[in-house]
Coordinates of C-alpha atoms in Angstrom, one line a residue:
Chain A
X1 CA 120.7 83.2 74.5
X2 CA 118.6 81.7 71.7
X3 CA 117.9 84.0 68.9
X4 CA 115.3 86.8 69.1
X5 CA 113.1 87.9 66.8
X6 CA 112.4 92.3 66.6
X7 CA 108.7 92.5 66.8
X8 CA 109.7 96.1 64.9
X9 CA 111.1 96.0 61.5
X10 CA 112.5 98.9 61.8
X11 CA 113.9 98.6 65.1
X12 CA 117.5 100.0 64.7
X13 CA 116.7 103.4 62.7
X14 CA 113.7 103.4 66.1
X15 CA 116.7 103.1 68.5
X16 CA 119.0 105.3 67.1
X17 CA 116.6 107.8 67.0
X18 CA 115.9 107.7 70.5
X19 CA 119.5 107.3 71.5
X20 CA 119.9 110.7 69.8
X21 CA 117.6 111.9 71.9
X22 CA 119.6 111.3 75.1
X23 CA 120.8 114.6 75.6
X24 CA 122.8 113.1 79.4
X25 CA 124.4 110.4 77.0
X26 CA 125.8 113.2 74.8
X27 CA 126.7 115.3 78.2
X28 CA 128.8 112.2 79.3
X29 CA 130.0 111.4 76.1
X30 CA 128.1 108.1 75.2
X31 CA 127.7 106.4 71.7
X32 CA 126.4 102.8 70.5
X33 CA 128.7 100.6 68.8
X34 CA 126.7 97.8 68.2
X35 CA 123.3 96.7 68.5
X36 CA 120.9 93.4 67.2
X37 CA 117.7 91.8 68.7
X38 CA 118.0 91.6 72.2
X39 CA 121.2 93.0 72.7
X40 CA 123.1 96.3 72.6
X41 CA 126.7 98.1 73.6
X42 CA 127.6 101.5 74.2
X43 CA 131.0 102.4 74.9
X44 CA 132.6 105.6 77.0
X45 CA 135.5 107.5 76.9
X46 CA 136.7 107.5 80.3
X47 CA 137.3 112.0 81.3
X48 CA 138.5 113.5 84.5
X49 CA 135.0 115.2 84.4
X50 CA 132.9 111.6 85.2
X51 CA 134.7 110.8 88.0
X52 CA 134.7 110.7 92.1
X53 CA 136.5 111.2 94.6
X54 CA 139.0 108.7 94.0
X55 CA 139.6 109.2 90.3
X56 CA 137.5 106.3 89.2
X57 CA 134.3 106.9 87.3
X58 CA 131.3 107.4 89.1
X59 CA 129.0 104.5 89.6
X60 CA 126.1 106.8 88.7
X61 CA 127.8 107.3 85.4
X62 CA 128.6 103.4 85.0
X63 CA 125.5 102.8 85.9
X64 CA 124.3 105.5 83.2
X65 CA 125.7 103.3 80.7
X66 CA 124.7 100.1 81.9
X67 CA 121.1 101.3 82.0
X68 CA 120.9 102.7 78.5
X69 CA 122.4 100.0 76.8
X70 CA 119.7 97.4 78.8
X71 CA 116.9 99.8 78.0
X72 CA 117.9 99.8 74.3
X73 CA 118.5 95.7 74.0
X74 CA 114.9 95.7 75.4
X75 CA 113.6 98.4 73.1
X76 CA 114.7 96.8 69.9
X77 CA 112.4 93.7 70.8
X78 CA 109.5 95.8 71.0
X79 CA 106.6 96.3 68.3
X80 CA 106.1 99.9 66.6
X81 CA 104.2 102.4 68.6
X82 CA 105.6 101.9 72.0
X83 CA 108.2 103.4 74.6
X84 CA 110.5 101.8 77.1
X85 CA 110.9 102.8 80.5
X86 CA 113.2 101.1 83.2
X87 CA 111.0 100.4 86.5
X88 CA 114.7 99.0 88.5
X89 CA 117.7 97.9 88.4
X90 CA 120.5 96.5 90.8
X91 CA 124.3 96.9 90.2
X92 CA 126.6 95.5 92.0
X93 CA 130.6 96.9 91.4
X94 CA 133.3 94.8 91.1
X95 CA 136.4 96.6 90.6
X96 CA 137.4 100.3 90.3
X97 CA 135.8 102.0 87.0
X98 CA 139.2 103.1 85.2
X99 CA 140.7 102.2 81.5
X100 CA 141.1 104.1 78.9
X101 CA 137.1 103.5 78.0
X102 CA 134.2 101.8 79.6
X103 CA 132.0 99.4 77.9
X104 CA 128.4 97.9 78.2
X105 CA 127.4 95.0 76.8
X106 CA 123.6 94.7 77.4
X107 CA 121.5 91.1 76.8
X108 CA 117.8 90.4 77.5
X109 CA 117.3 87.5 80.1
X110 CA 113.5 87.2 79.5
X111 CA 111.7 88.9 76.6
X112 CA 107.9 89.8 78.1
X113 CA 105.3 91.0 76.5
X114 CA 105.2 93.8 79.2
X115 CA 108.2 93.7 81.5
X116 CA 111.9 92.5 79.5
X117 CA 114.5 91.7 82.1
X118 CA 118.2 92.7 80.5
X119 CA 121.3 91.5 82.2
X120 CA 124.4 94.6 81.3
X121 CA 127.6 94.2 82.3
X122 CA 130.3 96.7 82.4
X123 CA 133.7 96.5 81.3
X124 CA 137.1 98.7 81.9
X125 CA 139.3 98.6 78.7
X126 CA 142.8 99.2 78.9
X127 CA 145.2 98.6 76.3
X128 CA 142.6 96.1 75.0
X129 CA 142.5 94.2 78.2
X130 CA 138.9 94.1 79.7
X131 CA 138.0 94.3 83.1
X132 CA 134.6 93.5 84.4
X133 CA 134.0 96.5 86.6
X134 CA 129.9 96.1 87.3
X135 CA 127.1 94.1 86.7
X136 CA 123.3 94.9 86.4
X137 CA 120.0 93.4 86.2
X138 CA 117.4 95.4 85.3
X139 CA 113.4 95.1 84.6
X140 CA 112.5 97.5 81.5
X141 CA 108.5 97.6 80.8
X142 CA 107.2 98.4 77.4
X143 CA 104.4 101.0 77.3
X144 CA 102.4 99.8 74.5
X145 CA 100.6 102.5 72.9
X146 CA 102.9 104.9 73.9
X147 CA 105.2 106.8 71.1
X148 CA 109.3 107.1 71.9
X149 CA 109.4 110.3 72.3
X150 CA 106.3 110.0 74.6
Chain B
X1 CA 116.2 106.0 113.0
X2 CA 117.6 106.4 116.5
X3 CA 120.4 109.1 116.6
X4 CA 123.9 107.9 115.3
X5 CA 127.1 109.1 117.1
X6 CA 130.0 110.1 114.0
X7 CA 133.4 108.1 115.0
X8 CA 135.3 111.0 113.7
X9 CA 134.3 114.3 115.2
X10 CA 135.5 115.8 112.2
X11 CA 133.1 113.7 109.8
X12 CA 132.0 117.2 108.3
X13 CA 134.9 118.5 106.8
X14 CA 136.1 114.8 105.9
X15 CA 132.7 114.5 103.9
X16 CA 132.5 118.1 102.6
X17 CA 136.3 118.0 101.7
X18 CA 135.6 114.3 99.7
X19 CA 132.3 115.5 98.0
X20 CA 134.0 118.7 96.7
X21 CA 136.9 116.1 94.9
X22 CA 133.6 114.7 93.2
X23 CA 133.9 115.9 89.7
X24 CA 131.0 114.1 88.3
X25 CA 129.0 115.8 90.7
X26 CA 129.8 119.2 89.5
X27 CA 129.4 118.2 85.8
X28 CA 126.0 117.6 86.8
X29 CA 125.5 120.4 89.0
X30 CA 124.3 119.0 92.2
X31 CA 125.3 120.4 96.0
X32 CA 125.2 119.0 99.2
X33 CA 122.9 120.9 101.3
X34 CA 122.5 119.0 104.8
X35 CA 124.7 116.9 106.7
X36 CA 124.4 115.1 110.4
X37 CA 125.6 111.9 111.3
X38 CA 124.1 109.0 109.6
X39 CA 122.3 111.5 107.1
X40 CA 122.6 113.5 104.0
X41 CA 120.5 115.3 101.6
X42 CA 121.8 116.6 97.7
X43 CA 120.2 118.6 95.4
X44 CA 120.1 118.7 91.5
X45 CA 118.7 121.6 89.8
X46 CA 117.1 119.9 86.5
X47 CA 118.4 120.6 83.3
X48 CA 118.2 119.9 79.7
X49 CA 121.6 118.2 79.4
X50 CA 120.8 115.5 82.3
X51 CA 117.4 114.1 80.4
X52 CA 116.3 111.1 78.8
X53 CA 114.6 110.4 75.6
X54 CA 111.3 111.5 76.6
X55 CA 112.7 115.0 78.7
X56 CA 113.0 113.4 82.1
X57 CA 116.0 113.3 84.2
X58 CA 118.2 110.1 83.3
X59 CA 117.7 107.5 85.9
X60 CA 121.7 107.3 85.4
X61 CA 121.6 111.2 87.0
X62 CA 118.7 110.0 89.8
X63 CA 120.7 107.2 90.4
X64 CA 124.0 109.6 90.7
X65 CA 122.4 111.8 92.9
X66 CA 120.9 109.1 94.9
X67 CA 124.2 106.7 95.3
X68 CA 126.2 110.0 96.5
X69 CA 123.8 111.0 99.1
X70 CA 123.9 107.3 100.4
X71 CA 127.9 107.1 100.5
X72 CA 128.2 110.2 102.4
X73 CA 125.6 109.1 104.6
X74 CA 127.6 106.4 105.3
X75 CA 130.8 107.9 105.2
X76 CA 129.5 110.2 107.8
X77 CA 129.7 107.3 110.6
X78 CA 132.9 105.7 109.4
X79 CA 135.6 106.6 111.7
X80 CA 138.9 109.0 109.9
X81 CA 141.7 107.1 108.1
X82 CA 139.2 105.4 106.2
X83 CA 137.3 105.5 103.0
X84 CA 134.4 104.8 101.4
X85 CA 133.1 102.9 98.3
X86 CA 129.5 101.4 96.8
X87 CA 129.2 98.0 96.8
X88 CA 126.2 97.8 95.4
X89 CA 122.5 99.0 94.6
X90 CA 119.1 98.9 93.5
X91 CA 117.2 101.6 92.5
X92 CA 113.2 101.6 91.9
X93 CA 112.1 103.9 89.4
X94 CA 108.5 105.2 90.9
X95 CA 107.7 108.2 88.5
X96 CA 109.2 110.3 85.5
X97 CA 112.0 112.5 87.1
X98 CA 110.9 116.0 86.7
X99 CA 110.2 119.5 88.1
X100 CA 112.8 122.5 89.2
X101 CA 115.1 120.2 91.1
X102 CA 115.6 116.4 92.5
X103 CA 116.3 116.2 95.9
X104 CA 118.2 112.7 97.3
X105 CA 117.7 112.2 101.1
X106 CA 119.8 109.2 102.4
X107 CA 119.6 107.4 105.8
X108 CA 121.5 104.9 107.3
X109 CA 119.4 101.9 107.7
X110 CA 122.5 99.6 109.4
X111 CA 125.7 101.5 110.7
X112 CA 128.2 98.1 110.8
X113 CA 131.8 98.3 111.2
X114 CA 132.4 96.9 107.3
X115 CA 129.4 97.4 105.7
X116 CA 127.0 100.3 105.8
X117 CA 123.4 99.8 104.5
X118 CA 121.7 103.0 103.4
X119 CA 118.3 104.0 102.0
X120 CA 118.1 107.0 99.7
X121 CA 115.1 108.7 98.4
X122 CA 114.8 111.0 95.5
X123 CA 112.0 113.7 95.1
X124 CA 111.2 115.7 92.2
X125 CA 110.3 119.1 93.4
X126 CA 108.2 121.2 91.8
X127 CA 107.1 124.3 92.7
X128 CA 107.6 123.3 96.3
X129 CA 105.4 120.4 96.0
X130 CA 107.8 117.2 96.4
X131 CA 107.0 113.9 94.1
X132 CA 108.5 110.4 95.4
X133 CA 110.5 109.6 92.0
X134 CA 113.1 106.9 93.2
X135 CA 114.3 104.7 96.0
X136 CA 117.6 102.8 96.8
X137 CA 118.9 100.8 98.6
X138 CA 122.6 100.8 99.2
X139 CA 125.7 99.1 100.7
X140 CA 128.3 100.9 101.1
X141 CA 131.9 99.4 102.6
X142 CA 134.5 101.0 104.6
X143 CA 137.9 100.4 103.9
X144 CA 140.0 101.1 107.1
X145 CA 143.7 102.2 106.7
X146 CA 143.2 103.8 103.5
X147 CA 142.7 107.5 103.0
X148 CA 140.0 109.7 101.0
X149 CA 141.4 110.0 98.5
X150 CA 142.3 106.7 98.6
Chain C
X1 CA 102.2 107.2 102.8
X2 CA 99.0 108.5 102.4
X3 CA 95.8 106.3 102.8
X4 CA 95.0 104.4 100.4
X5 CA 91.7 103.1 98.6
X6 CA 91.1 99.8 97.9
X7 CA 89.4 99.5 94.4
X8 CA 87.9 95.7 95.4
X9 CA 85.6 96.8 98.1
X10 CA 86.1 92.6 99.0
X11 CA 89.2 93.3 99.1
X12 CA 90.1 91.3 102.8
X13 CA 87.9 88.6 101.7
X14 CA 90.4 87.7 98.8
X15 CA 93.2 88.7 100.3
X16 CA 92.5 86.1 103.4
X17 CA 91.1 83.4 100.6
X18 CA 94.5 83.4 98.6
X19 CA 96.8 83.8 101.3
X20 CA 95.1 80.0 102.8
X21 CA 95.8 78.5 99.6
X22 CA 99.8 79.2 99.8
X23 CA 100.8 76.0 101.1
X24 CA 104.5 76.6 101.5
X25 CA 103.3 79.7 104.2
X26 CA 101.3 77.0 105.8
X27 CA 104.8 74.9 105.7
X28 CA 106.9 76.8 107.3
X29 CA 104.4 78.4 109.7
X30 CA 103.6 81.8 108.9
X31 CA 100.1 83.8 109.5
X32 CA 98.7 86.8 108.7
X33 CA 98.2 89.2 111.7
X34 CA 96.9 92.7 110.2
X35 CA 95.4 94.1 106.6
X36 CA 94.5 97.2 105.3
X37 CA 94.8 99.1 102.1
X38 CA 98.1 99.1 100.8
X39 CA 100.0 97.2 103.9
X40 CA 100.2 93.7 105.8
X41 CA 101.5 92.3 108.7
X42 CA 102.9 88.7 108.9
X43 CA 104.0 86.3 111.6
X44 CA 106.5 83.6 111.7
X45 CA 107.2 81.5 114.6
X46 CA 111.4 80.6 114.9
X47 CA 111.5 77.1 114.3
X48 CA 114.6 74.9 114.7
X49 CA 113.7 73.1 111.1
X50 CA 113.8 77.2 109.2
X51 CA 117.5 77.9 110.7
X52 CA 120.8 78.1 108.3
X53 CA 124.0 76.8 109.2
X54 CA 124.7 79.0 112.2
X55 CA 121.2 78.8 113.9
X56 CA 119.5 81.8 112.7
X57 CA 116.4 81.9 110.5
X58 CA 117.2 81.0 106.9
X59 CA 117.3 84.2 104.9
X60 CA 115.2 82.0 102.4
X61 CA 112.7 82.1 105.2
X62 CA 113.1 85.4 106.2
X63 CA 112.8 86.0 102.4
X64 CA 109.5 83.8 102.0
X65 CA 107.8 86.1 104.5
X66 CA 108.9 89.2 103.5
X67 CA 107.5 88.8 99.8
X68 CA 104.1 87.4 100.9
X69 CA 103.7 90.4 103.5
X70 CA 104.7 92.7 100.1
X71 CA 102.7 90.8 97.6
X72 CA 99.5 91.1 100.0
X73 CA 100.1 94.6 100.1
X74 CA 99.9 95.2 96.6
X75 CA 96.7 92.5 96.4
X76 CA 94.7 94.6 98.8
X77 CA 94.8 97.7 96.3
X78 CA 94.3 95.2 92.8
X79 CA 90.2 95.7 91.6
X80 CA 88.5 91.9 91.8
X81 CA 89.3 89.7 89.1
X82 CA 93.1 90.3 89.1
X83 CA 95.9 88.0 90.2
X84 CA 99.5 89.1 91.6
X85 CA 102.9 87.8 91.0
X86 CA 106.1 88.8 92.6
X87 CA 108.0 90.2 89.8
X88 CA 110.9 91.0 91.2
X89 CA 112.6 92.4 95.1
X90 CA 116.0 92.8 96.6
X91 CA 116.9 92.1 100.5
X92 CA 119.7 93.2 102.6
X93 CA 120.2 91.1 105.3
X94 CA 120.9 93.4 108.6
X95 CA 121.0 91.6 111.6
X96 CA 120.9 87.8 112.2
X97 CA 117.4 86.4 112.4
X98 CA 116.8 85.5 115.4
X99 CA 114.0 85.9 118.5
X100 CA 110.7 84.2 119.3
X101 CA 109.4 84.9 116.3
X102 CA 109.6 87.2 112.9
X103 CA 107.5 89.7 112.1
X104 CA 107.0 91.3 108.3
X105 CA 105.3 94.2 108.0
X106 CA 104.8 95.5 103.9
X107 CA 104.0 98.9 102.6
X108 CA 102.9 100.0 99.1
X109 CA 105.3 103.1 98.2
X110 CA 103.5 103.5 94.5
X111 CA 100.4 101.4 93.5
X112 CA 100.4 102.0 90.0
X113 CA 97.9 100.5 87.7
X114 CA 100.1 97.8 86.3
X115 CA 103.2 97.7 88.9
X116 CA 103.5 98.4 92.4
X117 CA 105.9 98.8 94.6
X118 CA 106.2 98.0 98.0
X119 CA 108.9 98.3 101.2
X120 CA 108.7 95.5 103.8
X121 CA 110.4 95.0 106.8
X122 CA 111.1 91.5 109.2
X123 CA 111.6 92.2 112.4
X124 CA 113.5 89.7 115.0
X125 CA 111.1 89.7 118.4
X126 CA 112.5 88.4 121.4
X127 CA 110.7 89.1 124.7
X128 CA 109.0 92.2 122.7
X129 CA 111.9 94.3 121.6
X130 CA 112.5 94.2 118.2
X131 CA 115.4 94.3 115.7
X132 CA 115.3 94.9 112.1
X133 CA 116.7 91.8 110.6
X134 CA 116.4 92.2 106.9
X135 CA 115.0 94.8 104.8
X136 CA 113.1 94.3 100.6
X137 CA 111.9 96.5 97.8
X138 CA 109.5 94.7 95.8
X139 CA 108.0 95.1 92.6
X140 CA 104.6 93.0 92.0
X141 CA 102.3 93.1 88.6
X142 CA 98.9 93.3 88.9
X143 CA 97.7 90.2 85.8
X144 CA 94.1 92.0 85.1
X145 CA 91.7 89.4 83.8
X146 CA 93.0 86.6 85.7
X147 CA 91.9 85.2 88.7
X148 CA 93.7 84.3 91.8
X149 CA 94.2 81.1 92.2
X150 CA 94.7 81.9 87.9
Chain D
X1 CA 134.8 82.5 84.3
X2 CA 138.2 81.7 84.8
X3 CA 139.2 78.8 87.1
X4 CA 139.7 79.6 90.4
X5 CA 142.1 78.3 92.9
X6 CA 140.5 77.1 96.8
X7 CA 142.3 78.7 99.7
X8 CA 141.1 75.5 101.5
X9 CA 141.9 72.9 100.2
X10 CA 139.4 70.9 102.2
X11 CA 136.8 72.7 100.8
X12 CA 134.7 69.9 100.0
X13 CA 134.6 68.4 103.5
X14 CA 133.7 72.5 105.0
X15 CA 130.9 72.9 102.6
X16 CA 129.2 69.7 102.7
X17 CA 129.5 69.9 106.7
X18 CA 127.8 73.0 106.8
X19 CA 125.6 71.9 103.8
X20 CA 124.5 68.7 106.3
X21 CA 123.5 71.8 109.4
X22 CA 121.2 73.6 107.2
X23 CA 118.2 72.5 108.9
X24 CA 115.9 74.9 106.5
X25 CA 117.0 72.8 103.6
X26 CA 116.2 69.3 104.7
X27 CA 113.0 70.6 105.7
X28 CA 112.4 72.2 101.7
X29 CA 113.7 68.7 100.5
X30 CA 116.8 70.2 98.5
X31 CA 120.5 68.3 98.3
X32 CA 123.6 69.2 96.9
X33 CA 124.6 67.6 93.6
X34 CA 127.8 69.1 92.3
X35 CA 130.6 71.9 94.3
X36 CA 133.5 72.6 92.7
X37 CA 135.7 76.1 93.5
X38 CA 133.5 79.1 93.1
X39 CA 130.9 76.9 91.8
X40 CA 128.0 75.1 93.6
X41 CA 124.4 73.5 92.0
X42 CA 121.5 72.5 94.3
X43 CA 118.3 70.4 93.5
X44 CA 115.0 71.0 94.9
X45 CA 112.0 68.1 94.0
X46 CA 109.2 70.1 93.4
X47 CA 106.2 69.4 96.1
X48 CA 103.0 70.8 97.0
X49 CA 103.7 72.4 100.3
X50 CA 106.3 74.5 98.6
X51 CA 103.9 76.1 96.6
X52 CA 102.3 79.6 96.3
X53 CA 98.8 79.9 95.6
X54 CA 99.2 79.5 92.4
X55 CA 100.2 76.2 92.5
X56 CA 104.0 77.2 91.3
X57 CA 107.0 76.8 94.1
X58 CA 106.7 79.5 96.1
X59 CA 109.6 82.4 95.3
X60 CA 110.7 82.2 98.9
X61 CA 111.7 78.6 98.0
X62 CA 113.2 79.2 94.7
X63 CA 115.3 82.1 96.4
X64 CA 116.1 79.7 99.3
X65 CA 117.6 77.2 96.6
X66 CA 119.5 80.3 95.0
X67 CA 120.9 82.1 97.7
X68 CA 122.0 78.8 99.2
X69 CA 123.8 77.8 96.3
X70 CA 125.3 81.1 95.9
X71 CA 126.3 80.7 99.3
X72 CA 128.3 77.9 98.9
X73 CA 129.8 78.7 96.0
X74 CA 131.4 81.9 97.7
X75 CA 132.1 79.6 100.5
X76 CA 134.2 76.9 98.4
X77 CA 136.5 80.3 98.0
X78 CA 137.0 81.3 101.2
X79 CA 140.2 80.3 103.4
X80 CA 139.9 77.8 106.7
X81 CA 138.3 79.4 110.0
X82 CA 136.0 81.5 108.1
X83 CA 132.3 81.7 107.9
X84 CA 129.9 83.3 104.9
X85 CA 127.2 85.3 105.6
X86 CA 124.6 86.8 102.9
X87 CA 125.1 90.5 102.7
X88 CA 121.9 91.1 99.7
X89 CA 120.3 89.8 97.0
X90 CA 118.0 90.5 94.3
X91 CA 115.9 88.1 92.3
X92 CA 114.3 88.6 89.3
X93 CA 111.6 86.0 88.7
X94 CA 111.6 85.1 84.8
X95 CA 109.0 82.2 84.5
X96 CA 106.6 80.3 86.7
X97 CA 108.5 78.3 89.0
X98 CA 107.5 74.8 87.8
X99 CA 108.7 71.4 86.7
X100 CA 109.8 67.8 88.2
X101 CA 112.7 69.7 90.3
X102 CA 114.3 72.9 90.5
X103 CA 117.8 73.3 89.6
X104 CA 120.0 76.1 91.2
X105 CA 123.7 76.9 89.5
X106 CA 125.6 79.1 91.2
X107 CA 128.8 80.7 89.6
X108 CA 131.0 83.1 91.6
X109 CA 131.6 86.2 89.4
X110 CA 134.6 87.9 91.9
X111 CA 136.0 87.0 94.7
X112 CA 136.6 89.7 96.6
X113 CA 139.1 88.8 99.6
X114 CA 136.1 90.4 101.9
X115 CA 132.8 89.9 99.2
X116 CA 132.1 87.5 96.6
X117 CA 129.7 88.3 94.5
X118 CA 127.6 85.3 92.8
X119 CA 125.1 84.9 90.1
X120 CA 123.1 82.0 90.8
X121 CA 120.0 81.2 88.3
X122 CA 117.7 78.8 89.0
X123 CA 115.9 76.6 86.4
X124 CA 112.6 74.0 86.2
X125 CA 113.2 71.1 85.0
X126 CA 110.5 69.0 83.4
X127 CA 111.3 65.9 81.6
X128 CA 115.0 66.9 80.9
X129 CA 113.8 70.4 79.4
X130 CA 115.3 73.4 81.7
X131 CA 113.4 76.7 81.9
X132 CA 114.9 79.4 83.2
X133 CA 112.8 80.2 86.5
X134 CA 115.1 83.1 88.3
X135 CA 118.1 84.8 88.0
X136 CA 119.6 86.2 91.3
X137 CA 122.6 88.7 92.1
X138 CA 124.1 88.3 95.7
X139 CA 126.7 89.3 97.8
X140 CA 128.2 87.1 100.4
X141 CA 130.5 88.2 103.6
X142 CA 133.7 86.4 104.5
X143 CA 133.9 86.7 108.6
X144 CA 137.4 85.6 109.0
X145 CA 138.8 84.1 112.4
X146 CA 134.8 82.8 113.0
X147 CA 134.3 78.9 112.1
X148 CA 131.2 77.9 111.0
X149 CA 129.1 76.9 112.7
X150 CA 129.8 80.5 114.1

C-alpha cells in the first residue's frame, strides 16, 4: 500500500473518541493498539463468554472486530465533519477462532471520496504464534456532513 | 422455498441443545424463537451495551444474530452425527439497527449434502412495525462423523 | 417489496438506450425481456462458446447477467442525468448452469439516494422448469451529475 | 504466503488441459501466462465487445478473469481425479476497468482439504503502469473421485 495522507489532522484523537463510544466493543472486551492513515488493529482477549458451541469464538464476534478495525482505517482518511458507516462486508473463516487473543489488522484497498474499501484480516495468537483465522472485505461510505456521533 | 424434509427426526432438540451451548449468544441476550426444517428465526432485545458509535446496534451483533439464525437453519437439515460450521458471509447493511428488538429470519436457499447456502434477514422492530436492516447470505458446511460439540 | 416510483419519468427510455450500448451483453448474447421500477428481467441463450470446463455456463457469464439485470434495477429508480456503476456484489453458485437458456431476474431491496441494493436471481430453463442456478446481492452507486454513457 | 506443496505432481499438464476446455475464455480472448502451486495469473487484451456502456470492460468479464484464475490456483492444490467447482465470490470493483490488458493474480490464501479459499485481484495495465481494477474473495470446492472434465 502506498502511503496515505489523513484528510483530518486530527484524525487519531477523532477515532479514539469514537472508538470510546463503542459501548459493544467495551461489552466484548475490544481495545486499539495501533492505528495510522489507512490502517488500524484492535486486539481481543479471547473469554468463555464470546464463544459458540464448540468453544471457538463466535464469527459474529470475529467479525465484530474485523468490522471495527476496517471502519476505523477508513475513518482516519476522512476530512473533519463526517461519519463512517459500513454498507457490507464478506468474511470468509479460515480456521477455528481460538488463542489466547484475537487480532485485526485492518488496511484500505481503495481510498474514495465516498465509498473506502478496507481489507481486515483476523488473526489467532497463541504463544506468539499467529494464525490467520478470517478474512474480510468490506465497503465503508463516508457521510460527509454528518458529525461522529451522528 | 419448497418444504425441506430434516434427515434427523430429532433435528429439534439437536439444534436447541447446540444453541443453548452458545455462550456468545446469551452474552448478548438473544433467543431462538421458531424452528422447522430448513428455517429459523432469533430475536435480540436491543440494548445499550450492543450499540455502535452513533447508538445503533453493532453490525458485529446484526451480523451475530444473523450468522446464528443461518447455521441453525442449516443445521436443521443436516442429518445427526454431524456438525455445523460458517464458511463464509456477506452481510448488506440496509438501515441503522434500531427499535425494541432485531429479529433474524434464515432460510435455506440450497440444502446440499456439504454445503448449505442460507439467506438471513434481520428486522428492526419497533413498536410492531418491522424495518429491513440487514441481509446475508451464508454458507454453511457440514462436517459428517463429528459431533456437536465437536 | 413494495412498489416502487421511478423519479425519471423516461425512465425505460434510458434504461433500454444504455443497456444497447453494453457491447459485451451484445457479445455473449443476452436481452432484456421485462422492466419496471426497481426490477428487470434478462435472457441468455446457453451457448457452447459461454461454457467452463465441464460444460456448464461460465459462472463469469452467469455473473455478467446477473449484474446487468441488478444494475438495471437500480437505473430504473436513478432521476435523469445520473449514471450507475456496479460497486460491488457477491454470488453463490447453486446449481450447475445449465438448460436452454438463463434467465436473471433483479430486485431493488433498498433504493437509497446514493446506494442501492439489489437481489437477483439466474435461473437454468430447460423445457420450462426452472432451477435456481446462482444467487447475488449487489450494491450499485447512483454518480448524480453524470450522464450515462459518462 | 508460505510455499505450498502440489498433491499432483502433474499439475501443470491438469490445469492447462482444463485451461484449453474453457470455451468461455477463448471466446473473452484471455490465456494463461504463469501457474505455479496455489498460484495462477491470467491476461485478458482489452477489446470493445467486452465493454459496459461505459466504454470500460464489462465487470462480468473482469470477474470471469478473476474467478478463473482463482480457480486454477485452487485447482494446482488439489490431488489427481478431482475436479474444482466455484462455491462464491465477492468482488469489489476499485477503479474503472481499463488499460491495454487486464491482469488477474490469483493467490490461494488456505487450502482447505475440501475448500480453498483464493484472493484473486485483478489489475489494468496501460503502458506497463498496473491499476488496481478489483479485488475478489472466493471459495472453490474440491469434488474428489470426479475428473475433470466431470
Amino acid at each position: 500500500m502506498t502511503a496515505l495522507t489523513p484528510k483530518d489532522p486530527d484524525y487519531r484523537a477523532k477515532v479514539e473518541a469514537s472508538f470510546a463510544r463503542q459501548a459493544f466493543l467495551a461489552t466484548i472486551g475490544a481495545h486499539m493498539t495501533a492505528l495510522e492513515p489507512g490502517r488500524c488493529t484492535l486486539e481481543l482477549p479471547t473469554r468463555a463468554d464470546l464463544c459458540q458451541q464448540h468453544g471457538f469464538v463466535h464469527a459474529g464476534a470475529t467479525t465484530t472486530l474485523a468490522d471495527t478495525a476496517a471502519g476505523y482505517a477508513a475513518f482516519s482518511l476522512m476530512p473533519a465533519g463526517s461519519a463512517v458507516l459500513t454498507t457490507e462486508f464478506k468474511v470468509n473463516l479460515l480456521s477455528p477462532a481460538k488463542g489466547d487473543k484475537l487480532v485485526a489488522r485492518a488496511e484500505v484497498l481503495k481510498p474514495g471520496r465516498t465509498l473506502i474499501v478496507v481489507r481486515s484480516d483476523v488473526y489467532g495468537v497463541e504463544g506468539g504464534k499467529e494464525t490467520l483465522v478470517a478474512t474480510m472485505l468490506a465497503t465503508m461510505i463516508c457521510l460527509a456532513g454528518a458529525s461522529d456521533p451522528a
